[in-house]
Short mmCIF file of N, CA and C in Angstrom, two decimals:
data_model
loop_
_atom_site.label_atom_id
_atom_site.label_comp_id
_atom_site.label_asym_id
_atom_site.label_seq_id
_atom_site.Cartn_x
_atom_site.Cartn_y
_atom_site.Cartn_z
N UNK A 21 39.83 -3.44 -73.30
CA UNK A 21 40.42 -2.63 -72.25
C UNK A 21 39.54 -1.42 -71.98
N UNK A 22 39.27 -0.95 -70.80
CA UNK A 22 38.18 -0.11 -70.40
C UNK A 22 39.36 1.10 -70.54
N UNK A 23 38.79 2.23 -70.85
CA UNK A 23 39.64 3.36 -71.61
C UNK A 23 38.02 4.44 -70.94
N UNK A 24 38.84 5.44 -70.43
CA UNK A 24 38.04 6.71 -69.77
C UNK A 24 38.68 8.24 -70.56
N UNK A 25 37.93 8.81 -71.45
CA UNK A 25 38.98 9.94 -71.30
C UNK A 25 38.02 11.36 -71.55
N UNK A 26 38.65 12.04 -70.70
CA UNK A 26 37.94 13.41 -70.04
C UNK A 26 38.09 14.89 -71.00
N UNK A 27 37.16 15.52 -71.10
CA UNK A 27 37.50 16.51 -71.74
C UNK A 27 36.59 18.09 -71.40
N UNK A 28 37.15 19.13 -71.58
CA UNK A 28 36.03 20.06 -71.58
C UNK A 28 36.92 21.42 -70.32
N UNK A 29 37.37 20.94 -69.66
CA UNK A 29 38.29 21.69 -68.72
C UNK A 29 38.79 22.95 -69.29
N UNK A 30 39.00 24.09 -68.30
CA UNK A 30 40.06 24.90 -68.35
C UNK A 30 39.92 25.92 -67.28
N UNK A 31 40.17 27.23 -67.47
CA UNK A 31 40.24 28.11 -67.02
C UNK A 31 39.02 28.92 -67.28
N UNK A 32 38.11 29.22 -65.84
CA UNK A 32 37.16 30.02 -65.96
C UNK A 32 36.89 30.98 -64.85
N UNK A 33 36.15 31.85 -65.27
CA UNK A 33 36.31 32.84 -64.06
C UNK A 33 34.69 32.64 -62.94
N UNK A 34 34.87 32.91 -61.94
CA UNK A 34 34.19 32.27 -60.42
C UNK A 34 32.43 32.86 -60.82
N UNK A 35 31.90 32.35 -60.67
CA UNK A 35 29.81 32.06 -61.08
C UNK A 35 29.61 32.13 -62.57
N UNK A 36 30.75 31.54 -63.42
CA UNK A 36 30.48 31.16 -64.81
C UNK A 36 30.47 29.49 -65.03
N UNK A 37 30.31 28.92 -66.08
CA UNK A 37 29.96 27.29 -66.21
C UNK A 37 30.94 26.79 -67.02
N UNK A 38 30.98 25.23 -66.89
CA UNK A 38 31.79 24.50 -67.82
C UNK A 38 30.71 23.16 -67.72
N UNK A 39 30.82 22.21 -68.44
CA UNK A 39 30.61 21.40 -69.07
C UNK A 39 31.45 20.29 -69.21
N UNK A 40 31.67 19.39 -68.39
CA UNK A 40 32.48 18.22 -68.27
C UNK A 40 32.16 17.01 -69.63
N UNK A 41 33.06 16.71 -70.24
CA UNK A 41 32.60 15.00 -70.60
C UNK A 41 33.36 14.33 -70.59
N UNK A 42 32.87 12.88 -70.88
CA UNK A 42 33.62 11.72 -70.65
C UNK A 42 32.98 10.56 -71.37
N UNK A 43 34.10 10.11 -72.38
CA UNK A 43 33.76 9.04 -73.39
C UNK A 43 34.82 7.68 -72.66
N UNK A 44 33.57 6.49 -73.07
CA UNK A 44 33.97 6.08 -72.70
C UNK A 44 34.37 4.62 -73.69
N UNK A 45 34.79 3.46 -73.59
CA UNK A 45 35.33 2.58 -74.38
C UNK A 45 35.63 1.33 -73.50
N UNK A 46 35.41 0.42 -74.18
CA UNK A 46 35.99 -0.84 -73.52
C UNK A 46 34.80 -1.72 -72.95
N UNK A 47 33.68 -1.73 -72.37
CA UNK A 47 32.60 -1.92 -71.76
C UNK A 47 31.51 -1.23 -71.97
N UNK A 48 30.43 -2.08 -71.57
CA UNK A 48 28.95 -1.97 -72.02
C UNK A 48 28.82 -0.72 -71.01
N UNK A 49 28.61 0.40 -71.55
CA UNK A 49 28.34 1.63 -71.05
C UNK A 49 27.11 1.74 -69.65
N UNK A 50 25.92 1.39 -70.88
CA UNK A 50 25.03 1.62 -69.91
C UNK A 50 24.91 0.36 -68.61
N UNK A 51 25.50 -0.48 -68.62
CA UNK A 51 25.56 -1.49 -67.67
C UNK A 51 25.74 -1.26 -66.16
N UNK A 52 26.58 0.41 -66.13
CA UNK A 52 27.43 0.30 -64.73
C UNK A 52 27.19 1.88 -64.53
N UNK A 53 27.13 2.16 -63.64
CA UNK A 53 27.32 3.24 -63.20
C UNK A 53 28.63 4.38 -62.98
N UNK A 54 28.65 5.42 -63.15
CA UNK A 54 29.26 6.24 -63.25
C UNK A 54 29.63 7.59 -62.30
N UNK A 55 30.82 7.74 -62.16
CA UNK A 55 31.06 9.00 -61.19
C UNK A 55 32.03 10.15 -61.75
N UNK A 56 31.81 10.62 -61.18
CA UNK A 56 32.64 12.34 -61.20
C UNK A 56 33.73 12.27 -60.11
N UNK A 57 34.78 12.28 -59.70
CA UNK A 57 35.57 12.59 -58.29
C UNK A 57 36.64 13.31 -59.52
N UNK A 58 37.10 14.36 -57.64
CA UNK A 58 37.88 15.63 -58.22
C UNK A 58 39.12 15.75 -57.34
N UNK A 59 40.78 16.28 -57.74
CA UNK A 59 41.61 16.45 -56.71
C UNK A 59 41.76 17.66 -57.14
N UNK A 60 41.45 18.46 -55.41
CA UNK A 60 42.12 19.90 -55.59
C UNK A 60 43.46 19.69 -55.45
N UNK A 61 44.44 20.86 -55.25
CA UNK A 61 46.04 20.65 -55.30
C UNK A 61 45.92 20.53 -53.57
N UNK A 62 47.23 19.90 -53.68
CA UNK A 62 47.82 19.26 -51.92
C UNK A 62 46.46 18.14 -51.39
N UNK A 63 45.26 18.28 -52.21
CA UNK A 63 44.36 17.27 -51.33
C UNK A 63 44.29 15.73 -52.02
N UNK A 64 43.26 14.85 -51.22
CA UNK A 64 43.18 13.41 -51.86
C UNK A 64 42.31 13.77 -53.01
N UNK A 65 41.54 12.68 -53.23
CA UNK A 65 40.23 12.16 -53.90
C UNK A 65 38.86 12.32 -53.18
N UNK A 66 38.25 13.58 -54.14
CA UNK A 66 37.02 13.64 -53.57
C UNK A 66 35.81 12.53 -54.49
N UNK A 67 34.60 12.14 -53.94
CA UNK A 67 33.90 12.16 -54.87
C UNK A 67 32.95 13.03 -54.81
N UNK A 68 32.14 13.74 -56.50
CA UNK A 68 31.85 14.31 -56.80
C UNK A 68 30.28 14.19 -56.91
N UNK A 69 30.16 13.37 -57.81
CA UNK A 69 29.01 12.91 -58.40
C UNK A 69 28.39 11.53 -58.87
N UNK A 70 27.41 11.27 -58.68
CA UNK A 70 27.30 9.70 -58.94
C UNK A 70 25.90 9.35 -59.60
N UNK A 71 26.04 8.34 -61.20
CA UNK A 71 24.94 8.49 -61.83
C UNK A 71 24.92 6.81 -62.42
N UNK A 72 23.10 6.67 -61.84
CA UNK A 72 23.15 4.84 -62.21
C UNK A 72 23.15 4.56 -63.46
N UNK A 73 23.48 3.46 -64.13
CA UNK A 73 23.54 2.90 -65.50
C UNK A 73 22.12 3.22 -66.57
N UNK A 74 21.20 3.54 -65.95
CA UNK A 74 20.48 3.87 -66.88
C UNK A 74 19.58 5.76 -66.85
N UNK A 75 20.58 6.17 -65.63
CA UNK A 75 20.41 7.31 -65.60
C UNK A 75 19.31 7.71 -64.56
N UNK A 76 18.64 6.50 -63.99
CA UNK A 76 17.63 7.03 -63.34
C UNK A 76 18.05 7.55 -62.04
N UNK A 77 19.05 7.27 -61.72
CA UNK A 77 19.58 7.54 -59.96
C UNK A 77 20.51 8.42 -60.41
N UNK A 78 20.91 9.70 -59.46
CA UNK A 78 21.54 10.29 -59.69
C UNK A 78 22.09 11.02 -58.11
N UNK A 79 22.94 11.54 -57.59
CA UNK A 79 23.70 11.96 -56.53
C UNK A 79 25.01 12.93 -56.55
N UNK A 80 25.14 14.04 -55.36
CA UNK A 80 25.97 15.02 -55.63
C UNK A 80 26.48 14.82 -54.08
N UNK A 81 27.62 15.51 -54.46
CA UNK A 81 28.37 15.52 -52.67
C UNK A 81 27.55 16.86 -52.24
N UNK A 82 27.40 16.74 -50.98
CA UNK A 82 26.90 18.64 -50.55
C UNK A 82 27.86 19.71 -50.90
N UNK A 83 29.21 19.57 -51.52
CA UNK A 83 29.97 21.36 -51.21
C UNK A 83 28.95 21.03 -53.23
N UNK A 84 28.63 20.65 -53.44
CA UNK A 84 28.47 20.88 -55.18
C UNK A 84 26.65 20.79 -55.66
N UNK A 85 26.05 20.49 -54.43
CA UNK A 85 24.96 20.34 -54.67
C UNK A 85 24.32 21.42 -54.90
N UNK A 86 23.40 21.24 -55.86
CA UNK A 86 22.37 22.73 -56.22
C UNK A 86 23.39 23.32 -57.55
N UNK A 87 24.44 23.01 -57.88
CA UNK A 87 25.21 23.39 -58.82
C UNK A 87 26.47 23.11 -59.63
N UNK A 88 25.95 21.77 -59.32
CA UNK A 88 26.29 20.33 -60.41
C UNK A 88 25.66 19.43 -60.66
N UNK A 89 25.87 18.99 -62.15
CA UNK A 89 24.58 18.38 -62.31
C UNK A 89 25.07 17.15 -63.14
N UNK A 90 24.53 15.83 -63.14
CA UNK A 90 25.74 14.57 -63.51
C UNK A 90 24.88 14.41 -64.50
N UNK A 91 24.89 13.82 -65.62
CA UNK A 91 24.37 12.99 -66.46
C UNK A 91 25.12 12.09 -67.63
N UNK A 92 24.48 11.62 -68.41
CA UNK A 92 24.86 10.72 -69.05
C UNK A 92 23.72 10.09 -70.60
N UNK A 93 24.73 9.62 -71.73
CA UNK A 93 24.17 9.32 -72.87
C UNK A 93 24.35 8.04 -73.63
N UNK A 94 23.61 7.19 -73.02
CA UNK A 94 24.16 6.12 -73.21
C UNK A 94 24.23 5.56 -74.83
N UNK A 95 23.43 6.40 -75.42
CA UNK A 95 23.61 5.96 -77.25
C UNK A 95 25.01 6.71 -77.47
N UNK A 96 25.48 7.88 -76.33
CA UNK A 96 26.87 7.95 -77.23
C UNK A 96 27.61 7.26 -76.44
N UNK A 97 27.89 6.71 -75.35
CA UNK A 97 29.08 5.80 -74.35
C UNK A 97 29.52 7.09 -74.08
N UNK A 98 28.91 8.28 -73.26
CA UNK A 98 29.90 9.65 -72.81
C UNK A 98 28.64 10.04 -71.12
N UNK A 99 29.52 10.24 -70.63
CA UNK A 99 29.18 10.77 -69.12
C UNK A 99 29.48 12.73 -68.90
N UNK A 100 28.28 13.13 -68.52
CA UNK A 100 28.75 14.60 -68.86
C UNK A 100 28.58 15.13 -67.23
N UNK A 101 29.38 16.46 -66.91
CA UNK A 101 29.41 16.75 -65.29
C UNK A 101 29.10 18.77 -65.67
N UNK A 102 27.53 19.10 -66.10
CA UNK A 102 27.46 20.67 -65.99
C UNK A 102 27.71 21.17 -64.68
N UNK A 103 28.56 22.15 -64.76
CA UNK A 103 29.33 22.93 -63.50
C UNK A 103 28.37 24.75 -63.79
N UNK A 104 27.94 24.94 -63.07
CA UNK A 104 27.79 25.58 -62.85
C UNK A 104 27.66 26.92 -61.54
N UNK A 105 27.65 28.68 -61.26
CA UNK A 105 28.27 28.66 -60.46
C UNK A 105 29.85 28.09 -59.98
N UNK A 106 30.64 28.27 -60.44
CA UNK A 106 32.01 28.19 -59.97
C UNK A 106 32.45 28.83 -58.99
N UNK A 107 32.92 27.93 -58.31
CA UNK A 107 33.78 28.60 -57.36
C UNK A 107 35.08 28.48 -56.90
N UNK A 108 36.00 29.33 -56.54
CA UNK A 108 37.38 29.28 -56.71
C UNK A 108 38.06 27.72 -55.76
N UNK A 109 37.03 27.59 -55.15
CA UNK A 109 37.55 25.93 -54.56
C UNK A 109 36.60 24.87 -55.11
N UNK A 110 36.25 25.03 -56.35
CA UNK A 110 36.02 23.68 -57.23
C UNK A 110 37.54 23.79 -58.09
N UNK A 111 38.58 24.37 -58.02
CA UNK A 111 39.71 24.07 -58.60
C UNK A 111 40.14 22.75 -58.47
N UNK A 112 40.76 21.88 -59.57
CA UNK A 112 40.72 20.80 -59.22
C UNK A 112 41.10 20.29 -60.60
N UNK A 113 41.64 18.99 -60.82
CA UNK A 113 41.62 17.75 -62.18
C UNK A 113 40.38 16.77 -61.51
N UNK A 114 39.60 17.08 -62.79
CA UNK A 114 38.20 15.99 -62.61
C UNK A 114 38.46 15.05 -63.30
N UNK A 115 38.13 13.86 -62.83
CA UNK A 115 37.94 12.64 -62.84
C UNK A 115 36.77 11.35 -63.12
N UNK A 116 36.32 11.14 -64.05
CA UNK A 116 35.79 10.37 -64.46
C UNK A 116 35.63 8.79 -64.23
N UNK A 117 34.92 8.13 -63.50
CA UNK A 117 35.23 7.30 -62.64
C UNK A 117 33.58 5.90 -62.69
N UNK A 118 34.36 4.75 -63.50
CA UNK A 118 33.31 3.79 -63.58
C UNK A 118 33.57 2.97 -62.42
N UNK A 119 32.14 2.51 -61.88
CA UNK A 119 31.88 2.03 -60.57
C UNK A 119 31.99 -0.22 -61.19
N UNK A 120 31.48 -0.75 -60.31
CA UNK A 120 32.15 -1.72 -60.33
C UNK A 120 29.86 -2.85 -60.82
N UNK A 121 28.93 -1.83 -60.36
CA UNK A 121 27.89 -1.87 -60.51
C UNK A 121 26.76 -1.36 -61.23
N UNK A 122 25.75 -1.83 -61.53
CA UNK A 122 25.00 -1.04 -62.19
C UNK A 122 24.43 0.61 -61.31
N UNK A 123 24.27 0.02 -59.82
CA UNK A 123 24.32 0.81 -58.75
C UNK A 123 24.39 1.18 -57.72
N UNK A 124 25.34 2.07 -57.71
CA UNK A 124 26.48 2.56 -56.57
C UNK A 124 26.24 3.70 -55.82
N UNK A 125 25.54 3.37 -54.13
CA UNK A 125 25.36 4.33 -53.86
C UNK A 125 26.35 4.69 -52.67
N UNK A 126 27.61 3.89 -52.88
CA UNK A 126 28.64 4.04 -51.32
C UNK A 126 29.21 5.65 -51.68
N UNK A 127 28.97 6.22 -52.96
CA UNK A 127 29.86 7.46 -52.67
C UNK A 127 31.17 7.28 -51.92
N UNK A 128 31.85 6.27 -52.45
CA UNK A 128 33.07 6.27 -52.85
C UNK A 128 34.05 6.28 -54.05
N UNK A 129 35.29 6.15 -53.88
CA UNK A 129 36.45 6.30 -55.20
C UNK A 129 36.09 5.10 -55.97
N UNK A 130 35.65 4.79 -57.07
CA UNK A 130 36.12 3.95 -58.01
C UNK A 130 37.05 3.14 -58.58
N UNK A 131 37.78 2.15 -58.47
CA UNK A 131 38.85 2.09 -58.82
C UNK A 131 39.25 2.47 -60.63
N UNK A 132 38.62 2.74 -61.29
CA UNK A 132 38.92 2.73 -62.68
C UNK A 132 39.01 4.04 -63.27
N UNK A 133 39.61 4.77 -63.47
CA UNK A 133 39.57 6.43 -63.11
C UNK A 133 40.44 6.84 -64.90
N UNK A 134 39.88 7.85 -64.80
CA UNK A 134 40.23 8.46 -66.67
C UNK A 134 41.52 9.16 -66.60
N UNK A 135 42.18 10.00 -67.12
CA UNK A 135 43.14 10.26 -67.02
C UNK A 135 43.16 12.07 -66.25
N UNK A 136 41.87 12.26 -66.40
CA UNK A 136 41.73 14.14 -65.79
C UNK A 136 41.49 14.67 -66.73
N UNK A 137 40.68 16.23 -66.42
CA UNK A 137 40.69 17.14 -67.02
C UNK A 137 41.09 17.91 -66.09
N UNK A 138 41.89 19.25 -66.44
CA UNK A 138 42.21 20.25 -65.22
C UNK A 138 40.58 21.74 -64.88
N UNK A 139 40.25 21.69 -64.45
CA UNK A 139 39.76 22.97 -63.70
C UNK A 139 39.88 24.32 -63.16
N UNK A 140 40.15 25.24 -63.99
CA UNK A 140 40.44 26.22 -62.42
C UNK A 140 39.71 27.46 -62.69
N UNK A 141 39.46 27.51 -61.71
CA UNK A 141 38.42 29.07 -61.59
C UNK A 141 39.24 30.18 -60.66
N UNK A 142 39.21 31.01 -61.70
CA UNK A 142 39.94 31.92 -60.79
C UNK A 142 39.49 33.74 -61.62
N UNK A 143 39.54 34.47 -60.83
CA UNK A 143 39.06 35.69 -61.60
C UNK A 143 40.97 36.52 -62.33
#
């Protein structure tokens, strides 16, 4: 059973950093590619970030570009999302999100999604 679960979240105050991760279980890690998507409150599913199975491809949405950064470790099975620069509308539960390919460049939702970490930046 493919098992996603997110960690690293909380409360930070606006042009300080966090550090996303995401372990993962169930499937050959490095096989498939990996994403980041985030829900602020009242909105859908954004996606965030998007990183190929062996790390060489990598992709950001524009509101996060220049100050998010996706990666991944495939000797540990964990996907990591450095945030840096915060800003009070990256508030949000991030989402950890395996793609269906080794690589995925539709920058879309995933169907296989972790359970969240919460986010919020606020001073």
């Amino acid at each position: 059973e493919v098992q996603l679960v997110e960690s690293g979240g909380g409360l930070v105050q606006p042009g300080r950093s966090l550090r996303l991760s995401c372990a993962a279980f169930g499937f050959t890690f490095s096989n498939y590619a990996m994403n980041w998507v985030r829900q602020a409150p009242g909105k859908g599913l954004e996606w965030v970030a998007g990183i190929s199975g062996l790390g060489a491809l990598t992709s950001t949405a524009d509101s996060v570009k220049g100050r998010f950064t996706i990666s991944r470790d495939n000797a540990k099975d964990t996907l990591y999302l450095q945030m840096d620069s915060l800003k009070p509308e990256d508030t949000a539960v991030y989402y950890c999100a395996k793609s269906r390919t080794f690589i995925d460049t539709s920058r879309s939702i995933p169907p296989i999604l972790g359970q969240g970490t919460q986010v919020t930046v606020s001073s």
